[in-house]
PDB file of C-alpha atoms in Angstrom:
ATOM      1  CA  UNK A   4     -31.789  44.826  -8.051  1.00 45.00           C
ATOM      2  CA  UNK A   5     -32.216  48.276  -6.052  1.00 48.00           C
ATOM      3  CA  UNK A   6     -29.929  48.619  -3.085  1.00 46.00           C
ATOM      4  CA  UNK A   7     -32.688  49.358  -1.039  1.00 55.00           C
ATOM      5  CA  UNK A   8     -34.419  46.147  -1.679  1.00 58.00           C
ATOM      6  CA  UNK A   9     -31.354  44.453  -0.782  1.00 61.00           C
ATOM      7  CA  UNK A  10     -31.017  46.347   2.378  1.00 70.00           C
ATOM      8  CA  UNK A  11     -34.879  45.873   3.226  1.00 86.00           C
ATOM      9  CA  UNK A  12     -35.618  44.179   6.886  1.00 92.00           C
ATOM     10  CA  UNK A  13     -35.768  40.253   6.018  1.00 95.00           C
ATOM     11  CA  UNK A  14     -37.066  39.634   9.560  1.00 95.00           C
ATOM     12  CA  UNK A  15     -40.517  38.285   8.986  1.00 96.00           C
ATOM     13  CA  UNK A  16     -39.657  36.264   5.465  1.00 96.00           C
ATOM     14  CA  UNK A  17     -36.840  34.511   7.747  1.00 96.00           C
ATOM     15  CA  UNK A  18     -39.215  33.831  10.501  1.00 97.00           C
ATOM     16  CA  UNK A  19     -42.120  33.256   7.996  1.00 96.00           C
ATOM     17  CA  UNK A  20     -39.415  30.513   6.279  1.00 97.00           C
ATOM     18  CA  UNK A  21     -38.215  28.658   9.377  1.00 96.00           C
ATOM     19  CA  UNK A  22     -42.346  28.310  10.629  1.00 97.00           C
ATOM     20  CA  UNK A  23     -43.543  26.879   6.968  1.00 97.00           C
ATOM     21  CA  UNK A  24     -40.246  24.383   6.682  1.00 96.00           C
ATOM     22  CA  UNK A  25     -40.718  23.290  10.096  1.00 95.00           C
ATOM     23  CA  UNK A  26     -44.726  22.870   9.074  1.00 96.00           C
ATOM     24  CA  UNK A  27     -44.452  21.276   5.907  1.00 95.00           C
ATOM     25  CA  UNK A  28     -42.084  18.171   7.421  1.00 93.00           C
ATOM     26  CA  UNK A  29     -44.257  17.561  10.362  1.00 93.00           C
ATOM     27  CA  UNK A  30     -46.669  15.879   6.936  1.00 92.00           C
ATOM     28  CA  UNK A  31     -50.359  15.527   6.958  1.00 91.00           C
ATOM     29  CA  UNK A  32     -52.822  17.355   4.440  1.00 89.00           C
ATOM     30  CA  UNK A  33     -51.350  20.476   5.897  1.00 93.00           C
ATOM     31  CA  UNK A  34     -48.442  20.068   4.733  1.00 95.00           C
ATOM     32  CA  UNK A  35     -48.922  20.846   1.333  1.00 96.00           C
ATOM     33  CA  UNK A  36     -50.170  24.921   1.656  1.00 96.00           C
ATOM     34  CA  UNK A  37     -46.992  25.010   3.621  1.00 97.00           C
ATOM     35  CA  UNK A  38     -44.731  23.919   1.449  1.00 97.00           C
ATOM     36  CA  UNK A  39     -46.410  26.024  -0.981  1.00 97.00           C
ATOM     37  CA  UNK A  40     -45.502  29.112   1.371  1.00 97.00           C
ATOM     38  CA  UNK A  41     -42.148  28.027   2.579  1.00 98.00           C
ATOM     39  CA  UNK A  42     -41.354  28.073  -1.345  1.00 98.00           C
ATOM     40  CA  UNK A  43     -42.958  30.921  -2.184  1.00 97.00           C
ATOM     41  CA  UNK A  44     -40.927  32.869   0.820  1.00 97.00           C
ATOM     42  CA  UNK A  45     -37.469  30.956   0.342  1.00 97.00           C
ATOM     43  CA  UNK A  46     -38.153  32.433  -3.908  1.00 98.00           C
ATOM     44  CA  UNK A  47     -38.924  35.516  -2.466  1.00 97.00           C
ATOM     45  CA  UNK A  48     -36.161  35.788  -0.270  1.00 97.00           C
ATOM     46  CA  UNK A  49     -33.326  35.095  -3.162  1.00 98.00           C
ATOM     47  CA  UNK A  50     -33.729  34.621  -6.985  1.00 98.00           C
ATOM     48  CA  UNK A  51     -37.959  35.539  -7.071  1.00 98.00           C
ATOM     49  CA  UNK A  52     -39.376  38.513  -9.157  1.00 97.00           C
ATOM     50  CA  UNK A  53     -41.666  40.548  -7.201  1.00 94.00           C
ATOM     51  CA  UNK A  54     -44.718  39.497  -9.247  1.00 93.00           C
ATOM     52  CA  UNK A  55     -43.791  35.995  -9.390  1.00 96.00           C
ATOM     53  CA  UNK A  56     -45.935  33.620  -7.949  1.00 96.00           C
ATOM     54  CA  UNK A  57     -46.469  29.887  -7.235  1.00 97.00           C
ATOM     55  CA  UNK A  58     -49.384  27.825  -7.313  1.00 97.00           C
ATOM     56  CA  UNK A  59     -50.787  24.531  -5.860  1.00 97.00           C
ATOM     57  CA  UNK A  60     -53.281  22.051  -7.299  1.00 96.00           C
ATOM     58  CA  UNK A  61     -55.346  19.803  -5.562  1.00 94.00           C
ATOM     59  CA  UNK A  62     -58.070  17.213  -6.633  1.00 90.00           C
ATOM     60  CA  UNK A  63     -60.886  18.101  -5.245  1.00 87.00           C
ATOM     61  CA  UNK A  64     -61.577  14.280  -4.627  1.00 86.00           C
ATOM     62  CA  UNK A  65     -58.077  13.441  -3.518  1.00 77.00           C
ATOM     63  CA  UNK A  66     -57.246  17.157  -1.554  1.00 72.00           C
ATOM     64  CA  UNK A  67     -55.871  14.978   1.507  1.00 79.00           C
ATOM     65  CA  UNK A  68     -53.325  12.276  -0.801  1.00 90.00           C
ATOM     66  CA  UNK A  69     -51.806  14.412  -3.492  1.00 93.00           C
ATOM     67  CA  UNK A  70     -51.142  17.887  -5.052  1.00 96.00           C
ATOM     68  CA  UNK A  71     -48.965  19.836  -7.435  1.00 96.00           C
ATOM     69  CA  UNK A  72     -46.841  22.844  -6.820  1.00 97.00           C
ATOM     70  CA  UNK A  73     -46.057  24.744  -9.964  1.00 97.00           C
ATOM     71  CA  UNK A  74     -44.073  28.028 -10.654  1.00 97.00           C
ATOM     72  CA  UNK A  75     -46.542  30.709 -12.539  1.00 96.00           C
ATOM     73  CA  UNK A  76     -50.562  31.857 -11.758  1.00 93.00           C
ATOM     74  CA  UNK A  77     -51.568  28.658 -12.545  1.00 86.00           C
ATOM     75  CA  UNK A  78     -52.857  30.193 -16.209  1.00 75.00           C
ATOM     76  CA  UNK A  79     -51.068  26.854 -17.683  1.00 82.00           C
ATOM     77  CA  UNK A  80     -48.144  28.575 -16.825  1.00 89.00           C
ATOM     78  CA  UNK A  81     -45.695  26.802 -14.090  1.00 95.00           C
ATOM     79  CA  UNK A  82     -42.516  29.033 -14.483  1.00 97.00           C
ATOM     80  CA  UNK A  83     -41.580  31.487 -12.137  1.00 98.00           C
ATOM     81  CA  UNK A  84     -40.398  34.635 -13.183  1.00 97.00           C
ATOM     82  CA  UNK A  85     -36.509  35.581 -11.827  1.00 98.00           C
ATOM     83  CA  UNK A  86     -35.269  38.876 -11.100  1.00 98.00           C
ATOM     84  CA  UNK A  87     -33.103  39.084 -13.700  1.00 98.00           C
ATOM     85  CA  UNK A  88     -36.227  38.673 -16.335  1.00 98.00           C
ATOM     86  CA  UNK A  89     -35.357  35.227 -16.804  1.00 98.00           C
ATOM     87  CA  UNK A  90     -37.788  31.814 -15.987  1.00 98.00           C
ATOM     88  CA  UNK A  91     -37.611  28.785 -13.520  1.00 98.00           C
ATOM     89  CA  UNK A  92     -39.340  26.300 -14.027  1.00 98.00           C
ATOM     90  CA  UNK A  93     -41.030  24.840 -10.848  1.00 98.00           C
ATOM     91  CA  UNK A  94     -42.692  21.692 -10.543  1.00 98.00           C
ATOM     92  CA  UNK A  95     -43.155  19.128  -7.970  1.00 98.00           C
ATOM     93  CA  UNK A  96     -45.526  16.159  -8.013  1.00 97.00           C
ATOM     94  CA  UNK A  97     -46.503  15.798  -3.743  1.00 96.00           C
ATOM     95  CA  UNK A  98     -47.963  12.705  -2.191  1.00 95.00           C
ATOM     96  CA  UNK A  99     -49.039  11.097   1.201  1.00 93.00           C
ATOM     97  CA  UNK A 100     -48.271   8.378   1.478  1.00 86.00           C
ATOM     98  CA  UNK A 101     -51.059   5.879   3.261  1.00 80.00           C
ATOM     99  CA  UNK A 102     -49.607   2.922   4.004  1.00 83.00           C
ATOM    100  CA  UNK A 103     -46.637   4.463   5.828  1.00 84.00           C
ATOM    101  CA  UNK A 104     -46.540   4.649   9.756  1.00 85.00           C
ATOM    102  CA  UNK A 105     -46.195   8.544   9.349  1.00 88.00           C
ATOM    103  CA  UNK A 106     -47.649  11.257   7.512  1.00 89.00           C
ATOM    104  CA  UNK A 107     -44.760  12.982   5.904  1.00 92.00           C
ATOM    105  CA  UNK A 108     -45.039  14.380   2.409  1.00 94.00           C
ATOM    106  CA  UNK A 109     -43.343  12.636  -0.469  1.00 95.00           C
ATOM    107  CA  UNK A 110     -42.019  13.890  -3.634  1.00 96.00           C
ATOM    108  CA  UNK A 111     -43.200  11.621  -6.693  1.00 95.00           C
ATOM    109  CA  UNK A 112     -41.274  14.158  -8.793  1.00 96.00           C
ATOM    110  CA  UNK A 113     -39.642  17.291  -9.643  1.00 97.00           C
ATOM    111  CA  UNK A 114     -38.144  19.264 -12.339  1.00 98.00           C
ATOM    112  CA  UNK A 115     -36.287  22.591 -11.924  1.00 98.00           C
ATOM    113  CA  UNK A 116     -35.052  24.051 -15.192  1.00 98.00           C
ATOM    114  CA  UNK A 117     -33.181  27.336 -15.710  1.00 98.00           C
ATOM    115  CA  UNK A 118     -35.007  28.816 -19.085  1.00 98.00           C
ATOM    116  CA  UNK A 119     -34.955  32.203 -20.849  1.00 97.00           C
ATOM    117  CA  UNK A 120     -39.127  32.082 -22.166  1.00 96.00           C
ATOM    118  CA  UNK A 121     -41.689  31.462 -20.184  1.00 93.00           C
ATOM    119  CA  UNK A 122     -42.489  28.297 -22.525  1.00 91.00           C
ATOM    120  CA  UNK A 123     -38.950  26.497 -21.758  1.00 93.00           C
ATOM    121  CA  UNK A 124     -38.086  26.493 -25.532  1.00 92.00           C
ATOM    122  CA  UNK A 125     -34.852  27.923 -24.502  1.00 96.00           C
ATOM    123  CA  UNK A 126     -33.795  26.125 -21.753  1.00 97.00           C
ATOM    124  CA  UNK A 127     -30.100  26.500 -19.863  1.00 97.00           C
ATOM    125  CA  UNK A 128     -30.033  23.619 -17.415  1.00 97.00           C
ATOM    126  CA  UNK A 129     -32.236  21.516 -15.672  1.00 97.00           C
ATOM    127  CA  UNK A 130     -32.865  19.213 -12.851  1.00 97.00           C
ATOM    128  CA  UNK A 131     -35.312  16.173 -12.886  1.00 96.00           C
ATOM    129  CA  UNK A 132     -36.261  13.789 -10.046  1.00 96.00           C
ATOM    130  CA  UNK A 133     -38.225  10.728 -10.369  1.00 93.00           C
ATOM    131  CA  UNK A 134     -39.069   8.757  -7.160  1.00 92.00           C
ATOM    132  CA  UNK A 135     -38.929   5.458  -8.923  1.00 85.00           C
ATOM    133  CA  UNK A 136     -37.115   5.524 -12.192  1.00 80.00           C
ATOM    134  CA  UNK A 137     -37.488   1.430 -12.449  1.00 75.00           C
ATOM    135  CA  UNK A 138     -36.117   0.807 -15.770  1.00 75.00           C
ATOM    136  CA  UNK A 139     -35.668   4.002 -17.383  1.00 80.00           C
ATOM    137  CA  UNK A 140     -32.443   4.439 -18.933  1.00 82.00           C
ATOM    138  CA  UNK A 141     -31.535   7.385 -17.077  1.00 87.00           C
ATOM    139  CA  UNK A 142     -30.946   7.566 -13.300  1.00 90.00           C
ATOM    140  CA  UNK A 143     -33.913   8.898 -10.768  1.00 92.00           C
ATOM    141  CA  UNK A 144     -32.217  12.501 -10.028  1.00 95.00           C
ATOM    142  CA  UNK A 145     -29.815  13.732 -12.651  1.00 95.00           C
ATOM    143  CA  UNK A 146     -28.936  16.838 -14.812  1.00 96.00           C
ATOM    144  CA  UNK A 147     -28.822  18.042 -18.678  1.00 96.00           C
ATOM    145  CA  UNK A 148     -26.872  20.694 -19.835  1.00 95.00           C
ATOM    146  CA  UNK A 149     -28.066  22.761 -22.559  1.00 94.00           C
ATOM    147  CA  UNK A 150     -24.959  22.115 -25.075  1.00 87.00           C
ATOM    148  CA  UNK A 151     -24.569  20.632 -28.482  1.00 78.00           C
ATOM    149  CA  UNK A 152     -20.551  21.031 -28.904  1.00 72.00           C
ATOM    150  CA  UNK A 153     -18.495  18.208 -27.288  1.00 74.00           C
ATOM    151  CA  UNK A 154     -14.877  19.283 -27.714  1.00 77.00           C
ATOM    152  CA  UNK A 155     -13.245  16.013 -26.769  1.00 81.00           C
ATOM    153  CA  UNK A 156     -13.107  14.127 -30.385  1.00 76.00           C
ATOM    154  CA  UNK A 157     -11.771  11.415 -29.566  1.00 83.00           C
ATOM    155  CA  UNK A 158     -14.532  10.487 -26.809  1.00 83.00           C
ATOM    156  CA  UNK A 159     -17.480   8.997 -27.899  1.00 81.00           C
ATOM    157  CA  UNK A 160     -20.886   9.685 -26.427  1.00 81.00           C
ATOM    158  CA  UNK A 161     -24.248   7.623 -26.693  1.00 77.00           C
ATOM    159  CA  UNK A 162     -26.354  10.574 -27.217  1.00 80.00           C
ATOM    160  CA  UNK A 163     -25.777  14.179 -28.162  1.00 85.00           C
ATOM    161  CA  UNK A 164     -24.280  16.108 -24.964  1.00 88.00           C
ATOM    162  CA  UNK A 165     -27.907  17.526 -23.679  1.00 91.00           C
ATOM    163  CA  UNK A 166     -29.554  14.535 -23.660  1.00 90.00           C
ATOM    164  CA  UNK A 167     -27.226  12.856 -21.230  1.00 91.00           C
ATOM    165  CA  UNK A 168     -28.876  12.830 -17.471  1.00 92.00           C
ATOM    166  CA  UNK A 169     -25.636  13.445 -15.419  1.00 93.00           C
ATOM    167  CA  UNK A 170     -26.207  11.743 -11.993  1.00 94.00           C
ATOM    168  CA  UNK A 171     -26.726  14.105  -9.209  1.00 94.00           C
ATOM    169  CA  UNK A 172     -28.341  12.129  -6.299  1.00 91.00           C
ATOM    170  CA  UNK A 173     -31.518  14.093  -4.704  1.00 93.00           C
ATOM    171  CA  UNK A 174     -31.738  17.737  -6.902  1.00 93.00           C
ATOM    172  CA  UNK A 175     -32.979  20.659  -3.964  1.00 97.00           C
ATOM    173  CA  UNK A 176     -34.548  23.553  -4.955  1.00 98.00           C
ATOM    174  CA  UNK A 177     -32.313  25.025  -2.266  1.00 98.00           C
ATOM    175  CA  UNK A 178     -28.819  24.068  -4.938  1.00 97.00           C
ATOM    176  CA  UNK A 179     -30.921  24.884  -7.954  1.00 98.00           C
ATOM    177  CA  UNK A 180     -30.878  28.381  -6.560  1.00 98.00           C
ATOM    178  CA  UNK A 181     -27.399  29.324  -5.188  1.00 98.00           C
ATOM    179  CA  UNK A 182     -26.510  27.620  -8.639  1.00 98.00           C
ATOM    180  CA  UNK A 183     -28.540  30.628 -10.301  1.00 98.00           C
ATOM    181  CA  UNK A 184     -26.996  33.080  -7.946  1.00 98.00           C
ATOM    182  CA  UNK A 185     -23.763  31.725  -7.405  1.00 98.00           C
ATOM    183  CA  UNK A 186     -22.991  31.026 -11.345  1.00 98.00           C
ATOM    184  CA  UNK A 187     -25.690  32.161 -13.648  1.00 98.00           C
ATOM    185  CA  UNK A 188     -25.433  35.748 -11.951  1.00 98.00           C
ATOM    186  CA  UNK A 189     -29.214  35.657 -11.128  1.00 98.00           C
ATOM    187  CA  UNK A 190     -29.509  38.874  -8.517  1.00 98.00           C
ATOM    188  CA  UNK A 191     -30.944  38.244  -5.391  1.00 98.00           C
ATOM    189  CA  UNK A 192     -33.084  40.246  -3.602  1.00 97.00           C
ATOM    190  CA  UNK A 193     -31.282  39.724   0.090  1.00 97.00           C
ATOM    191  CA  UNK A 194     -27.602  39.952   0.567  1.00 96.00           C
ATOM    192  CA  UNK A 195     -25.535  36.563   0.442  1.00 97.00           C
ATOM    193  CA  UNK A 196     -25.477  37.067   4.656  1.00 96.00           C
ATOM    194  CA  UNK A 197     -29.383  36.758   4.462  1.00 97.00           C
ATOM    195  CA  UNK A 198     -29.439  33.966   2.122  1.00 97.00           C
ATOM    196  CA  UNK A 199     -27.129  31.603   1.893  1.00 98.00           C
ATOM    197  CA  UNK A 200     -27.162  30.541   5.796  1.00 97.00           C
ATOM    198  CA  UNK A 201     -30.639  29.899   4.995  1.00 97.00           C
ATOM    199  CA  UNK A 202     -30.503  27.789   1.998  1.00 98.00           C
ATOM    200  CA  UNK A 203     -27.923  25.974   3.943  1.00 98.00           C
ATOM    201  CA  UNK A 204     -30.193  24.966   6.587  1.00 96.00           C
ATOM    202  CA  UNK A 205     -33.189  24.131   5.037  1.00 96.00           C
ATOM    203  CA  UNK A 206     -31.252  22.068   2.641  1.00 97.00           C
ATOM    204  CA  UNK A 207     -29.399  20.291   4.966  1.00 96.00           C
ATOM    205  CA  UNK A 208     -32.684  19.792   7.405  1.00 94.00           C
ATOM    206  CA  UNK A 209     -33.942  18.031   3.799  1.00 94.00           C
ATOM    207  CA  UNK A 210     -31.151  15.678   2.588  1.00 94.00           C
ATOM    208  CA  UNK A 211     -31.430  14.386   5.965  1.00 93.00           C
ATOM    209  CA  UNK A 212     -34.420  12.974   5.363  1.00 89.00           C
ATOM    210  CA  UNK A 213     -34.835  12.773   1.793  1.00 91.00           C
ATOM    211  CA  UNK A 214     -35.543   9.925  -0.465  1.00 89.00           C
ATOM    212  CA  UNK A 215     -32.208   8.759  -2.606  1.00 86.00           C
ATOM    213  CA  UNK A 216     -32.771   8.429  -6.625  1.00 84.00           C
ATOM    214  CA  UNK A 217     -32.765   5.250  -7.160  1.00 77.00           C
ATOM    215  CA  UNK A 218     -29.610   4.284 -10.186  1.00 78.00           C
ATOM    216  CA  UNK A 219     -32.602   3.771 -13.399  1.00 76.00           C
ATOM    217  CA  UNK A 220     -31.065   1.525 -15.888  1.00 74.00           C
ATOM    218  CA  UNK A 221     -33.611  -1.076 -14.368  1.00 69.00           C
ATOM    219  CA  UNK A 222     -31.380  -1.572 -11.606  1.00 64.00           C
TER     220      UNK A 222
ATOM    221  CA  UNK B  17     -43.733  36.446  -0.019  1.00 80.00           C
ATOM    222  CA  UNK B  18     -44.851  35.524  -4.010  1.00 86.00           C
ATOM    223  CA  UNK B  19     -48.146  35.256  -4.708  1.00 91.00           C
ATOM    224  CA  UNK B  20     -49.304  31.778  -3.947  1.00 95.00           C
ATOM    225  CA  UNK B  21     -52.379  30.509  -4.886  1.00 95.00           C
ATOM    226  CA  UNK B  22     -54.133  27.021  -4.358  1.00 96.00           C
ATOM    227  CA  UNK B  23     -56.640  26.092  -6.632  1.00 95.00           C
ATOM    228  CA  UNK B  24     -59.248  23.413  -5.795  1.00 95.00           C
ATOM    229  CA  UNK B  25     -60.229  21.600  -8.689  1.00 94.00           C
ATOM    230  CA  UNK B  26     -62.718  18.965  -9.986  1.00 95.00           C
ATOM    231  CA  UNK B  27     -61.383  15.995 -12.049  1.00 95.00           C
ATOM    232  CA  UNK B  28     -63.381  17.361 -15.024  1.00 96.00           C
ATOM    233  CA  UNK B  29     -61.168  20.851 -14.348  1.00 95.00           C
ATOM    234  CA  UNK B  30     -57.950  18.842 -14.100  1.00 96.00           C
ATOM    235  CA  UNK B  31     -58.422  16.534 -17.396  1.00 96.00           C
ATOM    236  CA  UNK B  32     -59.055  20.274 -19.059  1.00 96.00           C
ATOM    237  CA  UNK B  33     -56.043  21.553 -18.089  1.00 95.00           C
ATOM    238  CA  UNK B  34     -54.219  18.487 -19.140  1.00 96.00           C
ATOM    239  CA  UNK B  35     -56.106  18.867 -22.604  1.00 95.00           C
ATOM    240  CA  UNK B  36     -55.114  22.324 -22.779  1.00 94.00           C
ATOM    241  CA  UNK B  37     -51.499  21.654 -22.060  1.00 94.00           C
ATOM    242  CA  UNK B  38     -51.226  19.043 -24.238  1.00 95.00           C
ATOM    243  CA  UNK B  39     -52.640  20.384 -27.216  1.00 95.00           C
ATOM    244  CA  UNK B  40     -50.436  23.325 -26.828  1.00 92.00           C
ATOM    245  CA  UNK B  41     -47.266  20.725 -27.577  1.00 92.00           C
ATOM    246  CA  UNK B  42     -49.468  18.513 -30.233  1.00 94.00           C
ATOM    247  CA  UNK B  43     -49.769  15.917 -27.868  1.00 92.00           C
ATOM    248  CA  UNK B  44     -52.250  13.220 -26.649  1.00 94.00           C
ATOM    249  CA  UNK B  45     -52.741  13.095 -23.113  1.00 96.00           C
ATOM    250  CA  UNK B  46     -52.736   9.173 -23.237  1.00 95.00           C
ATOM    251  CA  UNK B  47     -49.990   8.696 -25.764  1.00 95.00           C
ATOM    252  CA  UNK B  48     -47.851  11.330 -23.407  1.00 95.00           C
ATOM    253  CA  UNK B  49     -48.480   8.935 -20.436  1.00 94.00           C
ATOM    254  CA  UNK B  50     -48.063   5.937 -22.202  1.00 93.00           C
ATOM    255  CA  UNK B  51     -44.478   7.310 -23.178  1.00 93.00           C
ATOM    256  CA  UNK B  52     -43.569   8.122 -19.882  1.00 92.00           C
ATOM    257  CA  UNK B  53     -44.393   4.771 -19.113  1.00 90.00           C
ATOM    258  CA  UNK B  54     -42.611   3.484 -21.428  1.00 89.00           C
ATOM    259  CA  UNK B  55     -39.989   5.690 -21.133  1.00 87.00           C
ATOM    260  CA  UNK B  56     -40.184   6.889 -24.759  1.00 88.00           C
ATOM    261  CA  UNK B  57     -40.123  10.714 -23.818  1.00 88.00           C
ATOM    262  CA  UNK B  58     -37.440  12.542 -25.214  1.00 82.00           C
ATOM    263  CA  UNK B  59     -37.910  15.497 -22.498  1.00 87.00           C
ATOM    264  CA  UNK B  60     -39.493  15.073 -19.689  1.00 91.00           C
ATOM    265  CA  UNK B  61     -39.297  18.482 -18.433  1.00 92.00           C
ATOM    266  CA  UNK B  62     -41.052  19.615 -21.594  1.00 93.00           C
ATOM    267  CA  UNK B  63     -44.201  17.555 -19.769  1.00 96.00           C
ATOM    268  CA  UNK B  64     -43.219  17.690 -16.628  1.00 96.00           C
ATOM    269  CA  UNK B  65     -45.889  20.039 -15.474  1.00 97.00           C
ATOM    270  CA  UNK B  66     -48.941  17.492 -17.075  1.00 97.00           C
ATOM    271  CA  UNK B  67     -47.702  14.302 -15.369  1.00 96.00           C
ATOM    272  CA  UNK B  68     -47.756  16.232 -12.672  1.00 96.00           C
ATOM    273  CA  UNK B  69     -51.125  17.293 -12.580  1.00 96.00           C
ATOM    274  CA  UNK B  70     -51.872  13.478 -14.271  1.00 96.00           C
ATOM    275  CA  UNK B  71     -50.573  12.303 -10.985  1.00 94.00           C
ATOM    276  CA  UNK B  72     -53.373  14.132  -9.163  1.00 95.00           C
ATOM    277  CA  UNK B  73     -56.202  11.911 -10.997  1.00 94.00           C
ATOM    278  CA  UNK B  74     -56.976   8.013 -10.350  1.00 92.00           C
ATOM    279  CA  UNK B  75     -54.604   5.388 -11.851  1.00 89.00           C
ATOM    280  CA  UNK B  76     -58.314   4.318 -13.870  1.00 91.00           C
ATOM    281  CA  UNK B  77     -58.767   7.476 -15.065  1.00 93.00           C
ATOM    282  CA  UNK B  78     -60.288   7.284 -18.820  1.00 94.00           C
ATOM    283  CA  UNK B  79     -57.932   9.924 -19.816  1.00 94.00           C
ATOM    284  CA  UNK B  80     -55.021   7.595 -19.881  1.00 92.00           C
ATOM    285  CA  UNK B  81     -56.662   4.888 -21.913  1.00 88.00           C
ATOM    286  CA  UNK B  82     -58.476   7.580 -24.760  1.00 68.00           C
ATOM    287  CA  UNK B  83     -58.130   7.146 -27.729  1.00 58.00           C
TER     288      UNK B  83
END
């Protein structure tokens, strides 16, 4: 990361960030080419490459009810490339909802993993939601840690250490990211003063409204 | 701002990229959703990115019942 690009004038990506965030939760068919954007500038903003980029899928048929954002060109691809030459993986399954009183977009799923290929063979951490995890054995938002050692002999685990799904409650993108910056040393390409107050907000704006994992284990 | 495209696509489009992304891993597009609902997958973020663009077709859709 240049210092120049760090010192660059954020002014329109903030405003550009707070108008697509606010757009996106108001819901309705709309919604979903502004999330698209508020992701694409929040990315841009922090961990992003500069020739990154982040698609959307729609049914043609279905346009107004559901749609896919994915990391990548939308080649097959749906990782987006980081700054320090490294992959996220970006996906999340959008819906409206039509038997609900509003129109606000839902989240049937969502998976952000930390990977070193563009494939995901080599993957670091990751982050999985699933709006209704019914009986799966594994809880609707959790974590897996990319490990095979488990130090503590005398503790015994079900599975091997990367298979577990570590609770988490509701993954953001926004904590997926400051975890990249913050502890993976990911660069980003505006200062922590540009940054992190945003990723704070628009977080926070989100958990106040978003959906809670339900436990899995057919609970 | 990243590049950020939306792409538009017809069913048949969507069931081809499935295909595509499934052969890739040497998987069925039915048996892979059949797994995840029976919560036989052993990564879901490996797939991630095809039941998400499987939840963009009909629950009926012929794809999840071939063969």
């Amino acid at each position: 990361m240049t210092r120049s690009s760090r010192q660059r004038d954020w002014s329109t990506t903030l405003v550009n960030i707070r108008k697509y965030d606010a757009k996106w939760r108001q819901g309705g068919p709309q919604a979903f080419e502004a999330f698209r954007n508020f992701v694409s500038h929040l990315l841009c903003l922090t961990v992003g490459a500069e020739d990154a980029g982040v698609h959307l899928v729609l049914d043609k048929r279905s346009r107004e009810k559901t749609a896919t954002l994915q990391g990548g060109y939308g080649r097959g691809d749906s990782a987006v490339l980081l700054t320090n030459g490294r992959y996220l993986k970006l996906v999340v399954s959008l819906f409206l909802n039509p038997q609900a009183e509003d129109n606000f977009v839902r989240v049937r799923l969502s998976n952000f993993q930390y990977q070193t290929d563009a494939l995901g063979d080599d993957w670091v951490f990751r982050y999985e939601y699933e709006r209704d995890p019914g009986a799966r054995r594994h809880p609707g938002g959790h974590l897996h840690i990319r490990g095979q050692e488990f130090t503590c002999q005398d503790v015994k685990i079900a599975r091997t250490l990367e298979d577990i799904p570590f609770p988490t409650g509701r993954p953001t993108l926004e904590s997926t990211i400051r975890l990249l910056i913050e502890q993976f040393g990911v660069p980003s390409s505006s200062d922590s003063s540009v940054w992190r107050p945003v990723l704070d907000k628009s977080e926070e704006d989100f958990l106040r409204i978003a959906h809670s994992p339900g436990p899995g284990y057919g609970s | 701002m990243l590049a950020a495209q939306t792409y538009e696509l017809t069913r048949d489009e969507i069931v081809a990229l499935i295909e595509e992304k499934c052969a890739r891993l040497h998987e069925s597009p039915a048996l892979l959703y059949h797994a995840y609902l029976d919560d036989e997958l052993v990564n879901f973020s490996r797939v991630s990115d095809i039941l998400a663009l499987m939840e963009l077709l009909e629950e009926d859709d012929p794809i999840f019942s071939a063969a």
